[in-house]
Coordinates of C-alpha atoms in Angstrom, one line a residue:
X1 CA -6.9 -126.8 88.4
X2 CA -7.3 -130.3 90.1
X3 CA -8.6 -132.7 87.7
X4 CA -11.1 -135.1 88.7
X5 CA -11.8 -137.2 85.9
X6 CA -10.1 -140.3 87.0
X7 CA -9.4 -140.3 90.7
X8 CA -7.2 -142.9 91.5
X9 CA -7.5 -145.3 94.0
X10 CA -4.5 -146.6 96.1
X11 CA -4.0 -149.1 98.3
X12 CA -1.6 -148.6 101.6
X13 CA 1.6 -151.1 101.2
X14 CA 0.7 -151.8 104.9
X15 CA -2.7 -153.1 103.8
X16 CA -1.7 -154.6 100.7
X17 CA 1.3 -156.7 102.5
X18 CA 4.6 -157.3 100.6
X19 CA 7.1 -154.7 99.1
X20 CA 6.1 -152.0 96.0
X21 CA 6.6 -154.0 92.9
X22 CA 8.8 -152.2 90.1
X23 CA 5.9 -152.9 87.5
X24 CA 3.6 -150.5 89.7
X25 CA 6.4 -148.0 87.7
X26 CA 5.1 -148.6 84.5
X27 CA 1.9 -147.1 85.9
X28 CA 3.8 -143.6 86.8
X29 CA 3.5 -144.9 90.7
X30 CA 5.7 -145.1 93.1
X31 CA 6.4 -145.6 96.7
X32 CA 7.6 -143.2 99.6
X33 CA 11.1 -143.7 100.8
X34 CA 10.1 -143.8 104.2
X35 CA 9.2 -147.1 105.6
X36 CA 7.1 -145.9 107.9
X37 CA 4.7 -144.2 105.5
X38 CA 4.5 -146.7 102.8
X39 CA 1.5 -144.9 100.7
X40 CA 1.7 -145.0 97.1
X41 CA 1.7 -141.9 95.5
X42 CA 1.3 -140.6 91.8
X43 CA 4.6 -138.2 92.1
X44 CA 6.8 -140.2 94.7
X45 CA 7.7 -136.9 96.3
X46 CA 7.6 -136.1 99.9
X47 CA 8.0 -132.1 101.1
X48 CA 10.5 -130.6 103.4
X49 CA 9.9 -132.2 106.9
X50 CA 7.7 -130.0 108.7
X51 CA 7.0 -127.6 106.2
X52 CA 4.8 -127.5 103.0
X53 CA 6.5 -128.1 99.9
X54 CA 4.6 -126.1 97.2
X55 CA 6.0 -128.4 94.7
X56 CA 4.8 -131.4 96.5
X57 CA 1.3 -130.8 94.7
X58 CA -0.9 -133.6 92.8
X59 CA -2.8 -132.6 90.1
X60 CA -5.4 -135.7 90.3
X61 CA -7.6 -136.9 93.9
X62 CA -6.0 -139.6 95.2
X63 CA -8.7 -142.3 97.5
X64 CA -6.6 -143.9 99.7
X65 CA -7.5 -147.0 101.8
X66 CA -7.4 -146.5 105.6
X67 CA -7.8 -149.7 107.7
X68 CA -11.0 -151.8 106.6
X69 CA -13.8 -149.4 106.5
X70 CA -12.6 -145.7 106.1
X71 CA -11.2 -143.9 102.8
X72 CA -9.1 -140.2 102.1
X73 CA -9.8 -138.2 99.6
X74 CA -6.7 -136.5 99.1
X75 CA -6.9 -133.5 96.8
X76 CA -3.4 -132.2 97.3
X77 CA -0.3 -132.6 99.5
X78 CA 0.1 -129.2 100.9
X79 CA -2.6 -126.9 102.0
X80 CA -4.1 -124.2 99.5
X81 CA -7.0 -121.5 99.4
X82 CA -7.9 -123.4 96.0
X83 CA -7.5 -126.7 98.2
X84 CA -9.3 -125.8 101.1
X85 CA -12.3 -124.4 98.6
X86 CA -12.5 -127.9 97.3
X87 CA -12.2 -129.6 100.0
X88 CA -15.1 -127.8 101.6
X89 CA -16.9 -127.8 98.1
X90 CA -16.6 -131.5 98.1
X91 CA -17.7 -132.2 101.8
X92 CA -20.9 -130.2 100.9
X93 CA -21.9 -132.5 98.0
X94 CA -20.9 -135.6 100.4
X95 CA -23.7 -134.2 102.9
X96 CA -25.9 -133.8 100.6
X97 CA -25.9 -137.1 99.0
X98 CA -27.0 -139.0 102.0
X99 CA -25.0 -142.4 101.0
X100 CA -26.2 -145.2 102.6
X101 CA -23.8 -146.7 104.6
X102 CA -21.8 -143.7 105.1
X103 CA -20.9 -143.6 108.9
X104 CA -19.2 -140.0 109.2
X105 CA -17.0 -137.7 107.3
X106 CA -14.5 -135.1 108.6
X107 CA -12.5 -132.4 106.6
X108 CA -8.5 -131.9 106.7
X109 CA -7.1 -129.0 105.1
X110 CA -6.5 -131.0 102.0
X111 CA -8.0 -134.0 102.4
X112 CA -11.5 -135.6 103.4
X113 CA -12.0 -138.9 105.6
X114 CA -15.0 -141.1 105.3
X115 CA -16.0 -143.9 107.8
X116 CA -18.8 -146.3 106.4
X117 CA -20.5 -149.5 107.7
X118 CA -18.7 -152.2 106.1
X119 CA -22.4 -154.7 106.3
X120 CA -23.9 -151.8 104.5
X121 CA -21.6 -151.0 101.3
X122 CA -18.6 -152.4 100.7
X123 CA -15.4 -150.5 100.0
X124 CA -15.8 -151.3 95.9
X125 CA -19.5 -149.6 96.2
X126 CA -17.8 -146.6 98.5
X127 CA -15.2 -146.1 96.0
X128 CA -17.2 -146.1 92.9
X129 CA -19.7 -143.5 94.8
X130 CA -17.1 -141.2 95.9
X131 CA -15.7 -141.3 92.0
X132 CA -19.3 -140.1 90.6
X133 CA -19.3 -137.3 93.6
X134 CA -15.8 -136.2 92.0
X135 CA -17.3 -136.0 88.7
X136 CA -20.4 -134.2 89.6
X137 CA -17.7 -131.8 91.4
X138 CA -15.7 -131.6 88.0
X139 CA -18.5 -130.3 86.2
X140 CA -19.6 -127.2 88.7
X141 CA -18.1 -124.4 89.3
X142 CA -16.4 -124.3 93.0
X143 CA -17.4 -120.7 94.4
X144 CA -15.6 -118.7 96.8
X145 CA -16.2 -120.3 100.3
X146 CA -19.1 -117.9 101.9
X147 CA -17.8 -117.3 105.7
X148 CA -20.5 -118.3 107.8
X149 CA -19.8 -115.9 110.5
X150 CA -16.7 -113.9 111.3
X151 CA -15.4 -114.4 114.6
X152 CA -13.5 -111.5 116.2
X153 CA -10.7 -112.7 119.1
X154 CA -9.1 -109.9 121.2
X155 CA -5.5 -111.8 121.6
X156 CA -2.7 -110.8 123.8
X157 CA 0.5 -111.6 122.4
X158 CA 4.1 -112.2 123.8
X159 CA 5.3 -112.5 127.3
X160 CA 4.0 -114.8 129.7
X161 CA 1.2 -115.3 127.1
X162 CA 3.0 -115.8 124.4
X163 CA 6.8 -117.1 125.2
X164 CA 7.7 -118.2 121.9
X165 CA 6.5 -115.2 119.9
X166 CA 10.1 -114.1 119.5
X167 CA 11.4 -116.8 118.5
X168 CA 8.3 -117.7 115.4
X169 CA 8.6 -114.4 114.6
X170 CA 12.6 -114.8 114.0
X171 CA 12.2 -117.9 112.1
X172 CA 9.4 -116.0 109.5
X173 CA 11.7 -112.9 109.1
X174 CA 9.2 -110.5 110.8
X175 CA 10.0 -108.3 114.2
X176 CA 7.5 -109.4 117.1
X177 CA 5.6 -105.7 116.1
X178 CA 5.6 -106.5 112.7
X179 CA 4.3 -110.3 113.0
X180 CA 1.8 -109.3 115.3
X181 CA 1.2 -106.4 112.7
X182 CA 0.9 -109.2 109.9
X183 CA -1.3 -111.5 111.6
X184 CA -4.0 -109.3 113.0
X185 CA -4.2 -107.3 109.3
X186 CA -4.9 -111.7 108.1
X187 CA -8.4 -112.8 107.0
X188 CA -8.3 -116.2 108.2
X189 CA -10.9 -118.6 108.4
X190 CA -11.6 -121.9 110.2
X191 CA -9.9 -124.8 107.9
X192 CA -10.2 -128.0 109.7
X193 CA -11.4 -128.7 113.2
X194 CA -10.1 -131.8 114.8
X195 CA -7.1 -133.7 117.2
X196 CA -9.2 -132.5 120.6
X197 CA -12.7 -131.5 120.7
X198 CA -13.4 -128.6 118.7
X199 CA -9.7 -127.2 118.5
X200 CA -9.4 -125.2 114.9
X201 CA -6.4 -125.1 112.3
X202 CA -6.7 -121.6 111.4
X203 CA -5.3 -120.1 108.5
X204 CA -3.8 -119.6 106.0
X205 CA -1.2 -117.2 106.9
X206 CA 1.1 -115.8 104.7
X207 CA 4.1 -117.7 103.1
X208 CA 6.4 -116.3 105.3
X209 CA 4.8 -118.1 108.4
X210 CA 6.2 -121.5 106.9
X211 CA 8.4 -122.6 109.8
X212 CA 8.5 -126.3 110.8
X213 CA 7.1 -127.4 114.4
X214 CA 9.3 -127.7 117.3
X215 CA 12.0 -130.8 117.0
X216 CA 10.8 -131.3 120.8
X217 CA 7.2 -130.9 122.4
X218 CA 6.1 -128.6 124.7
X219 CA 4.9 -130.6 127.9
X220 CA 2.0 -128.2 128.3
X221 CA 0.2 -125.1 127.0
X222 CA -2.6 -123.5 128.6
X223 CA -6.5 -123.5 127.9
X224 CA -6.0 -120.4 125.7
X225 CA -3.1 -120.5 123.8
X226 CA -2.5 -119.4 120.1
X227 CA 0.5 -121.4 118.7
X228 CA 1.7 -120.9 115.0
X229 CA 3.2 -123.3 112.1
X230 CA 3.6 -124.4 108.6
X231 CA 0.9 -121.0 107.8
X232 CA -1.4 -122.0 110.6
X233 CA -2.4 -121.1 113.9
X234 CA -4.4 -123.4 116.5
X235 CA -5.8 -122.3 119.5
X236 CA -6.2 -124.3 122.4
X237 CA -9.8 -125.2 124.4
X238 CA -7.8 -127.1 127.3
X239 CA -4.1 -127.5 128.3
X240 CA -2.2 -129.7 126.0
X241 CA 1.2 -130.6 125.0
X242 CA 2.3 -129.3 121.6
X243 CA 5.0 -129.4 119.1
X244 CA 3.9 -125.9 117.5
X245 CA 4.8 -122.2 119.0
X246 CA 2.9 -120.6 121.5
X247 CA 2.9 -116.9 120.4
X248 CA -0.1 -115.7 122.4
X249 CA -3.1 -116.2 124.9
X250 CA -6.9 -115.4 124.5
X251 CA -10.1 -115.7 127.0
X252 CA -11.9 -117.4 124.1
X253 CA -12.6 -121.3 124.4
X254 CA -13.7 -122.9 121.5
X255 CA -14.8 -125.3 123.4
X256 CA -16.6 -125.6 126.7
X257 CA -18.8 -128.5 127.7
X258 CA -20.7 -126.6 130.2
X259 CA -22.0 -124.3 127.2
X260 CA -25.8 -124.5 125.6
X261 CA -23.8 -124.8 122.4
X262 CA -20.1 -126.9 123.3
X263 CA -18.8 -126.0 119.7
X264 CA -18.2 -122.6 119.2
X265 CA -16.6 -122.6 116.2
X266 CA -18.0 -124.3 112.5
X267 CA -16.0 -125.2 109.3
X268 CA -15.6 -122.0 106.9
X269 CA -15.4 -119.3 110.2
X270 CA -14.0 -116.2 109.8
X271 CA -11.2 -115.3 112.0
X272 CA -9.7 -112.1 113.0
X273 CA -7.1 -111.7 115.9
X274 CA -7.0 -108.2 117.4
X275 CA -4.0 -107.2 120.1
X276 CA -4.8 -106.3 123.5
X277 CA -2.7 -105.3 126.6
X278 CA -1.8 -108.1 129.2
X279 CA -4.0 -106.2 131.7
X280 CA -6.7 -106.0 129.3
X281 CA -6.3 -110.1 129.2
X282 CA -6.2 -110.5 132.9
X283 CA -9.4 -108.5 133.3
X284 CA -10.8 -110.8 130.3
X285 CA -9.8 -113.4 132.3
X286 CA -11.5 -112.4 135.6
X287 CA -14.7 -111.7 134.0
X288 CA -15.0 -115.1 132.5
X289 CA -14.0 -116.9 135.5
X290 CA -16.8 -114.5 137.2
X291 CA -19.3 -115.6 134.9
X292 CA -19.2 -119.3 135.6

């Protein structure tokens, strides 16, 4: 269970200038090897690269400084189903509070980012409110998270549309049948929306699906694509370059400008990925282009 009951606040090296001094040690923190990601942490362990480490876990929210005027609430290192409930739990009672001075807020799948108006509150006043809206978590129950809708994608998978399905499939110990098998059978749900306009990290899948992102990026997937990593699957509105697997294609755009509602997709969906036949996703296709 995470325990909330003293958050702690830490400050980025790269804000705080200077090196990590060995008498932050007598306060059980230390500092991440890497140079480049200089973020005090209250276990000094970083997981596999590209991968989630289960044992990479704290057991206490961390609020980390981001630049001058935004905050993380980090309620784990590696993504969860208890996680993402918090998380979720935790952005609810943030919307609901109404702080003044609270610009925007936006959900990872273990963390939350808040933005606020630095002439409005100051970052002591943010701090000390997001610490009382842990508390209030730590004393009520955090339900199941209610899907909002279920969302049902017809998906075709392999070949053209899905190059790389052999090869993710390989590296998680399934057969291409057998992962498509294991995927479509998943009750997934939206966890985080974010990097392009309404793009969604699906998930999570199971264990198996832990396989690290491409060393190298793929110059360009299509509008369409459903690419898989670390026990997630995102799926592309427009063309993009990508570091993760492409391991199938849908008709579904998440997001469309052109649309009464842009942003199909909400925070808590429900997810389910059902195979069809190329021909059945070039007639898909056709019909959509047809409807513009």
């Amino acid at each position: 269970m995470v325990d909330v009951k003293n958050p702690l606040f830490i400050l980025p090296n790269s804000v705080a200038g200077g090196i990590v001094d060995e008498n932050q040690r007598d306060h059980n923190v230390t500092a991440s090897s890497k140079t480049s990601d200089r973020i005090f942490t209250p276990f000094g362990r970083w997981g596999k690269l590209g991968t989630m480490d289960s044992k990479a876990i704290t057991n206490t929210p961390e609020i980390v400084a981001l630049g001058l005027d935004s905050l993380i609430i980090r309620f784990s290192w590696v993504p969860s189903d208890q996680t993402t409930r918090i998380v979720q739990d935790f952005q609810r009672l943030l919307a609901a509070a109404k702080v003044f001075g609270l610009r925007e807020s936006a959900t990872a799948l273990a963390s939350v980012i808040v933005t606020f108006d630095r002439f409005q509150i100051t970052r002591a006043e943010m701090i000390a409110t997001l610490q009382d809206l842990l508390a209030i978590q730590k004393a009520e129950p955090i339900n199941p998270i209610a899907l909002n809708r279920i969302w049902h994608i017809p998906v075709a998978f392999g070949g053209d549309y899905g190059p790389q399905l052999g090869q993710a499939a390989n590296m998680a110990g399934f057969t291409e049948k057998s992962a498509i098998e294991n995927i479509s059978g998943a009750d997934l749900s939206v966890l985080s929306i974010g990097f392009a306009p309404g793009q969604p990290y699906i998930g999570l899948l199971d264990n198996a699906w832990n396989i690290p992102r491409q060393t190298e990026l793929t110059p360009q997937v299509p509008a369409g694509a459903l690419v898989v990593a670390v026990r997630q699957l995102v799926l592309f509105a427009n063309p993009s370059v990508t570091g993760w697997r492409q391991i199938g294609y849908t008709a579904f755009r998440p997001f469309d400008v052109h649309r009464a509602e842009p942003f199909a997709l909400a925070l808590g969906d429900g997810m389910r990925f059902h195979p069809v036949s190329h021909a059945e996703m070039a007639a898909l296709d056709q019909s959509n282009q047809q409807s513009k």
